[in-house]
Short mmCIF file of N, CA, C and O in Angstrom, two decimals:
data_model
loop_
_atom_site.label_atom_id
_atom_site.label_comp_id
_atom_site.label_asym_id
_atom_site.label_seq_id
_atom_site.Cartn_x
_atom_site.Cartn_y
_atom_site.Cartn_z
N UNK A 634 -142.26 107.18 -67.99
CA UNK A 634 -142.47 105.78 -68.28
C UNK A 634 -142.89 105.66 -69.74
O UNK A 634 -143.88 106.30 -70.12
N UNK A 635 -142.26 104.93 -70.53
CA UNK A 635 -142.59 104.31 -71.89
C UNK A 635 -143.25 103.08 -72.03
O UNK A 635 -142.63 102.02 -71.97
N UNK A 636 -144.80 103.16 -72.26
CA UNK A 636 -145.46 102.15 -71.87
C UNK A 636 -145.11 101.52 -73.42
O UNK A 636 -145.27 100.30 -73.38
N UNK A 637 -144.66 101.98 -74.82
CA UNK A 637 -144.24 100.95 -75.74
C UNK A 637 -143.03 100.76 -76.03
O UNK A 637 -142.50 100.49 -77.11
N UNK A 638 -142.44 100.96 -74.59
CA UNK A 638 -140.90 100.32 -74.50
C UNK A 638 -140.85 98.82 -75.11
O UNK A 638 -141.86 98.20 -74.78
N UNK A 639 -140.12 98.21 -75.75
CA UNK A 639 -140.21 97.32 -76.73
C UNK A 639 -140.25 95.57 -75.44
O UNK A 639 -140.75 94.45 -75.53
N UNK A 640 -139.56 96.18 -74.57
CA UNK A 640 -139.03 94.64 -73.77
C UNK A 640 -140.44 94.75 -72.77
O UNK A 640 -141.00 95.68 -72.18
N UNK A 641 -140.73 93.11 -72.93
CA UNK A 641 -141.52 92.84 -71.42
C UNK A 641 -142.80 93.19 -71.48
O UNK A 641 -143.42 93.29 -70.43
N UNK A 642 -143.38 93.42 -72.61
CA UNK A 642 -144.68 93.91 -73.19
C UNK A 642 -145.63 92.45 -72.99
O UNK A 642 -145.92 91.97 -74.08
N UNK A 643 -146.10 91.77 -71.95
CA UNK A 643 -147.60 91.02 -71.59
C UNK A 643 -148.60 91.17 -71.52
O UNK A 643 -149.29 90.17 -71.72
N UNK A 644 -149.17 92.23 -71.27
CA UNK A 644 -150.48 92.71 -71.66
C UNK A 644 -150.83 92.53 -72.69
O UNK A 644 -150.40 93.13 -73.68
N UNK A 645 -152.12 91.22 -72.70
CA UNK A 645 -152.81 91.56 -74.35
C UNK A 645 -153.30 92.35 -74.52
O UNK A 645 -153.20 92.58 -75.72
N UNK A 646 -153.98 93.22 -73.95
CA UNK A 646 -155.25 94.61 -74.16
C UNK A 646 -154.65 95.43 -74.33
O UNK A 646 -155.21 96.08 -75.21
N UNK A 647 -153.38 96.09 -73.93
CA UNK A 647 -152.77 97.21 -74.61
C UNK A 647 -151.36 97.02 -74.18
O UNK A 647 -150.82 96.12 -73.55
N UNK A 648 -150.72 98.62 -74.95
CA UNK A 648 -149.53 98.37 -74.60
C UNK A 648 -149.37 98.66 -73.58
O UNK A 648 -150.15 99.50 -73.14
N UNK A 649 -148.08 98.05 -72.47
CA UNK A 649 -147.42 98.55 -71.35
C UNK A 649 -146.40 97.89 -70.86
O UNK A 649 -146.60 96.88 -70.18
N UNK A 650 -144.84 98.44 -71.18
CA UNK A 650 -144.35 97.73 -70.94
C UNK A 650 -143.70 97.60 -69.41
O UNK A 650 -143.39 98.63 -68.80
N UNK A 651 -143.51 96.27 -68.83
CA UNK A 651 -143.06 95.82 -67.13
C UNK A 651 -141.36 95.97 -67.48
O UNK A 651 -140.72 95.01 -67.06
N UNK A 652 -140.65 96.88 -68.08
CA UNK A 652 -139.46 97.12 -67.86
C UNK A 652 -138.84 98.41 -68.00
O UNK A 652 -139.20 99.22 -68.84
N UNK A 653 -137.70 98.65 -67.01
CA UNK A 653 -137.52 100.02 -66.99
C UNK A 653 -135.92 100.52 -67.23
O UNK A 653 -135.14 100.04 -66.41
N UNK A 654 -135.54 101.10 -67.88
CA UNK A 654 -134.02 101.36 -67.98
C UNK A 654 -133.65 102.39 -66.99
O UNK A 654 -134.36 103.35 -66.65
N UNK A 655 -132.08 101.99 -66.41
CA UNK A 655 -131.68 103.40 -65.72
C UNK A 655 -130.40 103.56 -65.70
O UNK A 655 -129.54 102.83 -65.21
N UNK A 656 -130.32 104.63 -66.29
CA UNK A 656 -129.30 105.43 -66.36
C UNK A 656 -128.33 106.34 -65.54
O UNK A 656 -129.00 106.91 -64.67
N UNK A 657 -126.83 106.76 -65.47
CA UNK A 657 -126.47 107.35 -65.04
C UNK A 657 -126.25 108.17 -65.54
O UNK A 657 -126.42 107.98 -66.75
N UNK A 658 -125.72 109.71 -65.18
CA UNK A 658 -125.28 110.96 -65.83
C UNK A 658 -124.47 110.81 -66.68
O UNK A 658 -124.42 111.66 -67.56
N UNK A 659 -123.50 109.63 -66.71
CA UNK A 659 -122.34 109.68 -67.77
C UNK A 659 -122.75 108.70 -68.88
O UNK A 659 -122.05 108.42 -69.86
N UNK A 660 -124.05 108.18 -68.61
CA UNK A 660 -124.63 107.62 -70.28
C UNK A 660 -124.54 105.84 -69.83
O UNK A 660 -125.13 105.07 -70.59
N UNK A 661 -123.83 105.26 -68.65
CA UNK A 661 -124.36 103.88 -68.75
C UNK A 661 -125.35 103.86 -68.25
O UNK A 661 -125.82 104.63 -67.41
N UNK A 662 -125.92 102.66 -68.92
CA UNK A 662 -127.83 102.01 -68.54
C UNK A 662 -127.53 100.78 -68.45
O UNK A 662 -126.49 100.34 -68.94
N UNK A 663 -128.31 100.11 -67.86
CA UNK A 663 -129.21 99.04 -67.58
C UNK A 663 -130.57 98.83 -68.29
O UNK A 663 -131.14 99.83 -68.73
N UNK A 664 -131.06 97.74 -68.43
CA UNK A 664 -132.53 97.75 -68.64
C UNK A 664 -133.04 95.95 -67.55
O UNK A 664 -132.72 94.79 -67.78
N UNK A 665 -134.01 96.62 -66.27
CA UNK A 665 -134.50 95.46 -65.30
C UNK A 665 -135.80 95.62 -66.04
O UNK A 665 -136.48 96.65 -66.06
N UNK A 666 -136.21 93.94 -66.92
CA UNK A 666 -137.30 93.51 -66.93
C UNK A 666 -138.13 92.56 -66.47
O UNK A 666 -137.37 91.69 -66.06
N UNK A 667 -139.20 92.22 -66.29
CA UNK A 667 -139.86 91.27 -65.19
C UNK A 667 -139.77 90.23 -66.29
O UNK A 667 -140.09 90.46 -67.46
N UNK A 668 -139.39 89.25 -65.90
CA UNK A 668 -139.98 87.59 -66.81
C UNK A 668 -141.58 87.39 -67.13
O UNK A 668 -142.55 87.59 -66.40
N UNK A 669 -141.50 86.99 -68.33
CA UNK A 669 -143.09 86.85 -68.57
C UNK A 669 -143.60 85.56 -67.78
O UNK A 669 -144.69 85.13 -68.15
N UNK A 670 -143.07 85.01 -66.93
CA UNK A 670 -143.83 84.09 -66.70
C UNK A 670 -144.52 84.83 -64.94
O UNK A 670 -145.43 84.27 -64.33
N UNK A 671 -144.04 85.75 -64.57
CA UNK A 671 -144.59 86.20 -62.82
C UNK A 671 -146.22 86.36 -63.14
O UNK A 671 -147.13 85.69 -62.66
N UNK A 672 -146.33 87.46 -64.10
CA UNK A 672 -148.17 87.89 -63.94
C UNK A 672 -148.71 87.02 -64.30
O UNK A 672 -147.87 86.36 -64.91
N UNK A 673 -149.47 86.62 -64.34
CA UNK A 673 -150.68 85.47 -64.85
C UNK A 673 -151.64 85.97 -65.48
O UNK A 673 -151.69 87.14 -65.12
N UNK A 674 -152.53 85.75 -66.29
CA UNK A 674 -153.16 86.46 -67.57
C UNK A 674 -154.75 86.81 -66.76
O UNK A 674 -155.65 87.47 -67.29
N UNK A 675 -154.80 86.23 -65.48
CA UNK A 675 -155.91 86.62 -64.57
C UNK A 675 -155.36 88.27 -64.21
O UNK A 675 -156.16 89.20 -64.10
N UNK A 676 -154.04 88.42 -64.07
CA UNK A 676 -154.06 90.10 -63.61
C UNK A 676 -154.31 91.11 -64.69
O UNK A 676 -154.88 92.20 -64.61
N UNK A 677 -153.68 90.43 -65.86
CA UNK A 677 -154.27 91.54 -66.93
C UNK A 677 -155.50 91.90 -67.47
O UNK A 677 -155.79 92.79 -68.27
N UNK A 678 -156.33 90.89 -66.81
CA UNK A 678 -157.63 90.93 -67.19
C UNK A 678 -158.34 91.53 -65.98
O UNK A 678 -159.27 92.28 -66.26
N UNK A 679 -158.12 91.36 -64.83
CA UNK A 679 -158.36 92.39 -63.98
C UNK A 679 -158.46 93.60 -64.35
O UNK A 679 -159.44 94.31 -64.13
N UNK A 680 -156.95 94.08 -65.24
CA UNK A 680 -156.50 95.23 -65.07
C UNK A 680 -157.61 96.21 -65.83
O UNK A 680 -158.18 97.24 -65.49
N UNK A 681 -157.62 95.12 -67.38
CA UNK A 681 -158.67 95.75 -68.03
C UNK A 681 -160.01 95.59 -67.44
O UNK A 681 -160.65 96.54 -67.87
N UNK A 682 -160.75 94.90 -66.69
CA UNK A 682 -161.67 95.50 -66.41
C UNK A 682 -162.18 96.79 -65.31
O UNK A 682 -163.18 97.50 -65.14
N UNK A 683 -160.70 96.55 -64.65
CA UNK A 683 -160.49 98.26 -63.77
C UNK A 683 -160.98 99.18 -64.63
O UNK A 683 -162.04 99.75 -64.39
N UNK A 684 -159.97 99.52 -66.13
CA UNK A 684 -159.90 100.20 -66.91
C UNK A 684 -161.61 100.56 -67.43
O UNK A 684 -162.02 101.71 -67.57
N UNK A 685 -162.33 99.51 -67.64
CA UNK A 685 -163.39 99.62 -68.15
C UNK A 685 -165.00 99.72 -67.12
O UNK A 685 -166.22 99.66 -67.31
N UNK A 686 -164.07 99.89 -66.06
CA UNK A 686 -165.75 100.21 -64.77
C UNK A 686 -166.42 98.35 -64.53
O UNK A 686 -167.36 98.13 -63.76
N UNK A 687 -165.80 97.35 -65.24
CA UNK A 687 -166.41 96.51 -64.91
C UNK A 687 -166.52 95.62 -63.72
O UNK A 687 -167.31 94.68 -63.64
N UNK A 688 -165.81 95.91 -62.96
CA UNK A 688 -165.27 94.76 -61.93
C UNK A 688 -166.45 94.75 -60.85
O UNK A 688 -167.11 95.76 -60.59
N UNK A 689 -166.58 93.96 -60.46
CA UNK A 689 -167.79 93.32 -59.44
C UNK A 689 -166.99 93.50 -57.84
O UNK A 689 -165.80 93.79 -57.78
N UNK A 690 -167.61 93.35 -56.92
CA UNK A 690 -166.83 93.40 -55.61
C UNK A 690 -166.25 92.29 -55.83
O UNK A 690 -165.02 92.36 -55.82
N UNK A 691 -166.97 90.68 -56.16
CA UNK A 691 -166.02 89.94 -56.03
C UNK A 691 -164.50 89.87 -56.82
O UNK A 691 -163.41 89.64 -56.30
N UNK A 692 -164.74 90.10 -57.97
CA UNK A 692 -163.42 90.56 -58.69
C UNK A 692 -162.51 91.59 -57.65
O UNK A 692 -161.50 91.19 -57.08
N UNK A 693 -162.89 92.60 -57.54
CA UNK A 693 -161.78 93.54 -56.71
C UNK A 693 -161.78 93.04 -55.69
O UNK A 693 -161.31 93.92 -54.97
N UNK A 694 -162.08 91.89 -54.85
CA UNK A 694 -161.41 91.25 -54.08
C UNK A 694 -160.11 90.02 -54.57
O UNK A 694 -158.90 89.92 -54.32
N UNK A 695 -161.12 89.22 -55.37
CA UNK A 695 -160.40 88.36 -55.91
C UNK A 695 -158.43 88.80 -56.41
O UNK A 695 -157.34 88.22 -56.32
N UNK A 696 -159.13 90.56 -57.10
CA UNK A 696 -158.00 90.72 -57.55
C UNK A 696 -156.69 91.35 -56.27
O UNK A 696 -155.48 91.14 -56.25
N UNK A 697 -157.63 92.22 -55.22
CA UNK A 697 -156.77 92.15 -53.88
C UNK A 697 -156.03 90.99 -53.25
O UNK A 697 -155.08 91.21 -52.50
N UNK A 698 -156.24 90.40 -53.38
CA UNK A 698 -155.66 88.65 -53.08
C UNK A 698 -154.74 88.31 -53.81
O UNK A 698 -153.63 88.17 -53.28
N UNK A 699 -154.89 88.03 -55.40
CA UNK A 699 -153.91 88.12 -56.35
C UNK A 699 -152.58 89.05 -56.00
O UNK A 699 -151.52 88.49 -55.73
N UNK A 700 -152.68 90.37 -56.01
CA UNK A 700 -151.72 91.48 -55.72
C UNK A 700 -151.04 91.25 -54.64
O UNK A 700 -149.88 91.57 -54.42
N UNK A 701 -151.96 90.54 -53.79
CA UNK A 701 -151.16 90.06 -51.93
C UNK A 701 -150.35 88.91 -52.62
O UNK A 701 -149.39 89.05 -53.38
N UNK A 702 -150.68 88.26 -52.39
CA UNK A 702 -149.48 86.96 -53.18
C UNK A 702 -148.64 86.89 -54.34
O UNK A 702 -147.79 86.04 -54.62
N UNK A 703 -148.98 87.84 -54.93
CA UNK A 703 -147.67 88.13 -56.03
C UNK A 703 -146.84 89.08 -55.26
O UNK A 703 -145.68 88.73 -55.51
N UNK A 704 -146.80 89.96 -54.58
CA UNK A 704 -146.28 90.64 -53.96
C UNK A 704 -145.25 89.83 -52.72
O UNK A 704 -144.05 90.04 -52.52
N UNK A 705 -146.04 89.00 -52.11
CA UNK A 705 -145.20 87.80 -51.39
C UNK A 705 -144.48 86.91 -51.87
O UNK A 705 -143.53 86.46 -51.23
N UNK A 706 -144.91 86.38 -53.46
CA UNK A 706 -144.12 85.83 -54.17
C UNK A 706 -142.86 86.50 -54.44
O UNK A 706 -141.81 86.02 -54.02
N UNK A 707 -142.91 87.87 -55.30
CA UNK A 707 -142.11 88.27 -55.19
C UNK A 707 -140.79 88.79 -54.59
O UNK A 707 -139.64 88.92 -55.01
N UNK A 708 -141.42 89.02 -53.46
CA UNK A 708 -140.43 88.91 -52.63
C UNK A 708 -139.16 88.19 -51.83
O UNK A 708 -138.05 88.46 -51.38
N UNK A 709 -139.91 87.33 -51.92
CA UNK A 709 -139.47 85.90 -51.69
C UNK A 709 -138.56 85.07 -53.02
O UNK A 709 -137.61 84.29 -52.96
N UNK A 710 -139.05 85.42 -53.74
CA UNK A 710 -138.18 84.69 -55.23
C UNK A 710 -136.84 85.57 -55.08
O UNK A 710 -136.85 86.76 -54.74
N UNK A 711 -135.50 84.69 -55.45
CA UNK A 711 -134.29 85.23 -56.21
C UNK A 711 -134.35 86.34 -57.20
O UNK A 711 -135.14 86.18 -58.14
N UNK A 712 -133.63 87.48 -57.14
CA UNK A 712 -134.16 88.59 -58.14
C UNK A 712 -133.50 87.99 -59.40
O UNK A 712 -133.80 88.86 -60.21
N UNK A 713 -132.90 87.20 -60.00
CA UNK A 713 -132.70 86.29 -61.27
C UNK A 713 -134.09 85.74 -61.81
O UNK A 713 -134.20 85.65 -63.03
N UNK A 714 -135.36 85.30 -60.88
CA UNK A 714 -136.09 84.65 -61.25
C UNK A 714 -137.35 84.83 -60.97
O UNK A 714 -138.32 84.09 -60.82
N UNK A 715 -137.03 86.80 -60.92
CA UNK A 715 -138.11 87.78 -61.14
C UNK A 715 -137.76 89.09 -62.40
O UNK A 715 -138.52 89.88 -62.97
N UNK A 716 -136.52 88.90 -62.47
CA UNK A 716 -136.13 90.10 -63.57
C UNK A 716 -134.75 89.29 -64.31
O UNK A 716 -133.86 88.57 -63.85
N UNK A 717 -135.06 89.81 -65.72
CA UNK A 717 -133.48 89.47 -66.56
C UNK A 717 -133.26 91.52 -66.42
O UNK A 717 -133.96 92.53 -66.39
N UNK A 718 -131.88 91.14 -66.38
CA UNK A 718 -131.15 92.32 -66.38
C UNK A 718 -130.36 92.88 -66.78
O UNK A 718 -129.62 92.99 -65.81
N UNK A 719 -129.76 93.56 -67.86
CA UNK A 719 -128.94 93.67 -69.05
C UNK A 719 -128.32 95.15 -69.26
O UNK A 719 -128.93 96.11 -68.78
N UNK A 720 -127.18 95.31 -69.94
CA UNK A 720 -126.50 96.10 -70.01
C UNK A 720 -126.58 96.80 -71.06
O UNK A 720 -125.97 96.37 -72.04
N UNK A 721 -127.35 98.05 -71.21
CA UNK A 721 -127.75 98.38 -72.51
C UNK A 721 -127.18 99.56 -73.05
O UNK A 721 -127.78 100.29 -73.84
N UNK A 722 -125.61 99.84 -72.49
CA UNK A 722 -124.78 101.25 -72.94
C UNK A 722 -124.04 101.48 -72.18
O UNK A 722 -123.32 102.47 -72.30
#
Protein backbone atom coordinates (compact mmCIF):
# COMPACT_ATOMS: atom_id res chain seq x y z
CA UNK A 1 0.00 0.00 0.00
CA UNK A 2 1.23 3.57 -1.00
CA UNK A 3 -0.09 5.71 1.58
CA UNK A 4 1.35 8.94 -0.75
CA UNK A 5 -0.31 7.58 -3.67
CA UNK A 6 -1.22 10.94 -5.20
CA UNK A 7 -5.29 10.25 -5.75
CA UNK A 8 -7.88 10.38 -2.89
CA UNK A 9 -5.58 11.79 -0.24
CA UNK A 10 -8.45 13.28 2.75
CA UNK A 11 -6.79 12.99 5.63
CA UNK A 12 -5.67 16.27 7.03
CA UNK A 13 -3.20 14.80 9.68
CA UNK A 14 -1.23 12.78 7.41
CA UNK A 15 -0.73 11.17 4.40
CA UNK A 16 -2.93 8.19 3.29
CA UNK A 17 -4.17 7.62 0.38
CA UNK A 18 -8.21 5.80 0.02
CA UNK A 19 -7.17 4.53 -3.52
CA UNK A 20 -5.76 1.51 -4.88
CA UNK A 21 -4.51 0.44 -8.40
CA UNK A 22 -4.68 -3.11 -9.85
CA UNK A 23 -3.02 -4.59 -12.12
CA UNK A 24 -2.73 -7.52 -14.30
CA UNK A 25 0.37 -9.61 -15.35
CA UNK A 26 0.31 -8.16 -18.81
CA UNK A 27 0.63 -4.43 -17.48
CA UNK A 28 -3.22 -3.17 -17.64
CA UNK A 29 -4.36 -1.20 -14.42
CA UNK A 30 -7.08 0.40 -13.09
CA UNK A 31 -6.99 2.86 -10.31
CA UNK A 32 -10.64 2.47 -7.71
CA UNK A 33 -10.75 5.64 -5.64
CA UNK A 34 -13.27 6.51 -2.91
CA UNK A 35 -14.99 10.09 -3.56
CA UNK A 36 -14.07 12.64 -1.11
CA UNK A 37 -17.28 13.28 -0.14
CA UNK A 38 -18.09 9.33 1.84
CA UNK A 39 -15.68 9.99 5.10
CA UNK A 40 -16.63 12.86 7.05
CA UNK A 41 -13.85 14.82 8.77
CA UNK A 42 -15.34 13.29 12.24
CA UNK A 43 -13.54 9.86 11.02
CA UNK A 44 -10.29 11.36 10.44
CA UNK A 45 -10.19 12.82 13.55
CA UNK A 46 -11.07 9.77 15.24
CA UNK A 47 -8.43 8.22 13.41
CA UNK A 48 -5.89 10.57 14.73
CA UNK A 49 -6.78 10.36 18.02
CA UNK A 50 -6.52 6.37 17.85
CA UNK A 51 -3.10 7.21 16.60
CA UNK A 52 -2.34 9.38 19.55
CA UNK A 53 -3.79 7.20 22.78
CA UNK A 54 -6.43 9.88 23.06
CA UNK A 55 -9.81 8.58 22.63
CA UNK A 56 -12.21 8.39 25.60
CA UNK A 57 -14.72 5.34 25.73
CA UNK A 58 -17.16 7.68 24.54
CA UNK A 59 -15.28 8.50 21.38
CA UNK A 60 -14.49 4.72 20.60
CA UNK A 61 -17.95 4.22 20.76
CA UNK A 62 -19.08 7.14 19.05
CA UNK A 63 -16.52 6.16 16.51
CA UNK A 64 -17.93 2.29 16.45
CA UNK A 65 -21.23 3.69 15.31
CA UNK A 66 -19.73 5.91 12.69
CA UNK A 67 -17.84 2.71 11.06
CA UNK A 68 -21.42 0.77 11.43
CA UNK A 69 -23.15 3.23 9.21
CA UNK A 70 -20.64 4.04 6.80
CA UNK A 71 -20.24 0.57 6.26
CA UNK A 72 -24.16 0.29 5.67
CA UNK A 73 -23.98 3.27 3.71
CA UNK A 74 -21.71 1.89 1.71
CA UNK A 75 -23.07 -0.79 0.86
CA UNK A 76 -26.06 0.24 -0.07
CA UNK A 77 -24.85 3.21 -2.37
CA UNK A 78 -24.26 2.55 -6.32
CA UNK A 79 -20.49 1.71 -6.68
CA UNK A 80 -20.38 5.05 -9.13
CA UNK A 81 -21.25 6.99 -6.01
CA UNK A 82 -18.72 5.41 -3.78
CA UNK A 83 -15.63 5.13 -6.15
CA UNK A 84 -14.49 6.99 -9.55
CA UNK A 85 -12.71 4.40 -11.49
CA UNK A 86 -10.22 4.86 -14.22
CA UNK A 87 -8.04 3.33 -16.61
CA UNK A 88 -4.57 3.96 -15.90
CA UNK A 89 -2.46 1.64 -18.60
Amino acid sequence: MDVNYPQSQFDPHRPQSYAFVISTTGGEAVEVALKDNFLPMRFYDFLLKGREGTMTDADKEEFRQLKSSLAELALALPEEELFTVRRIS
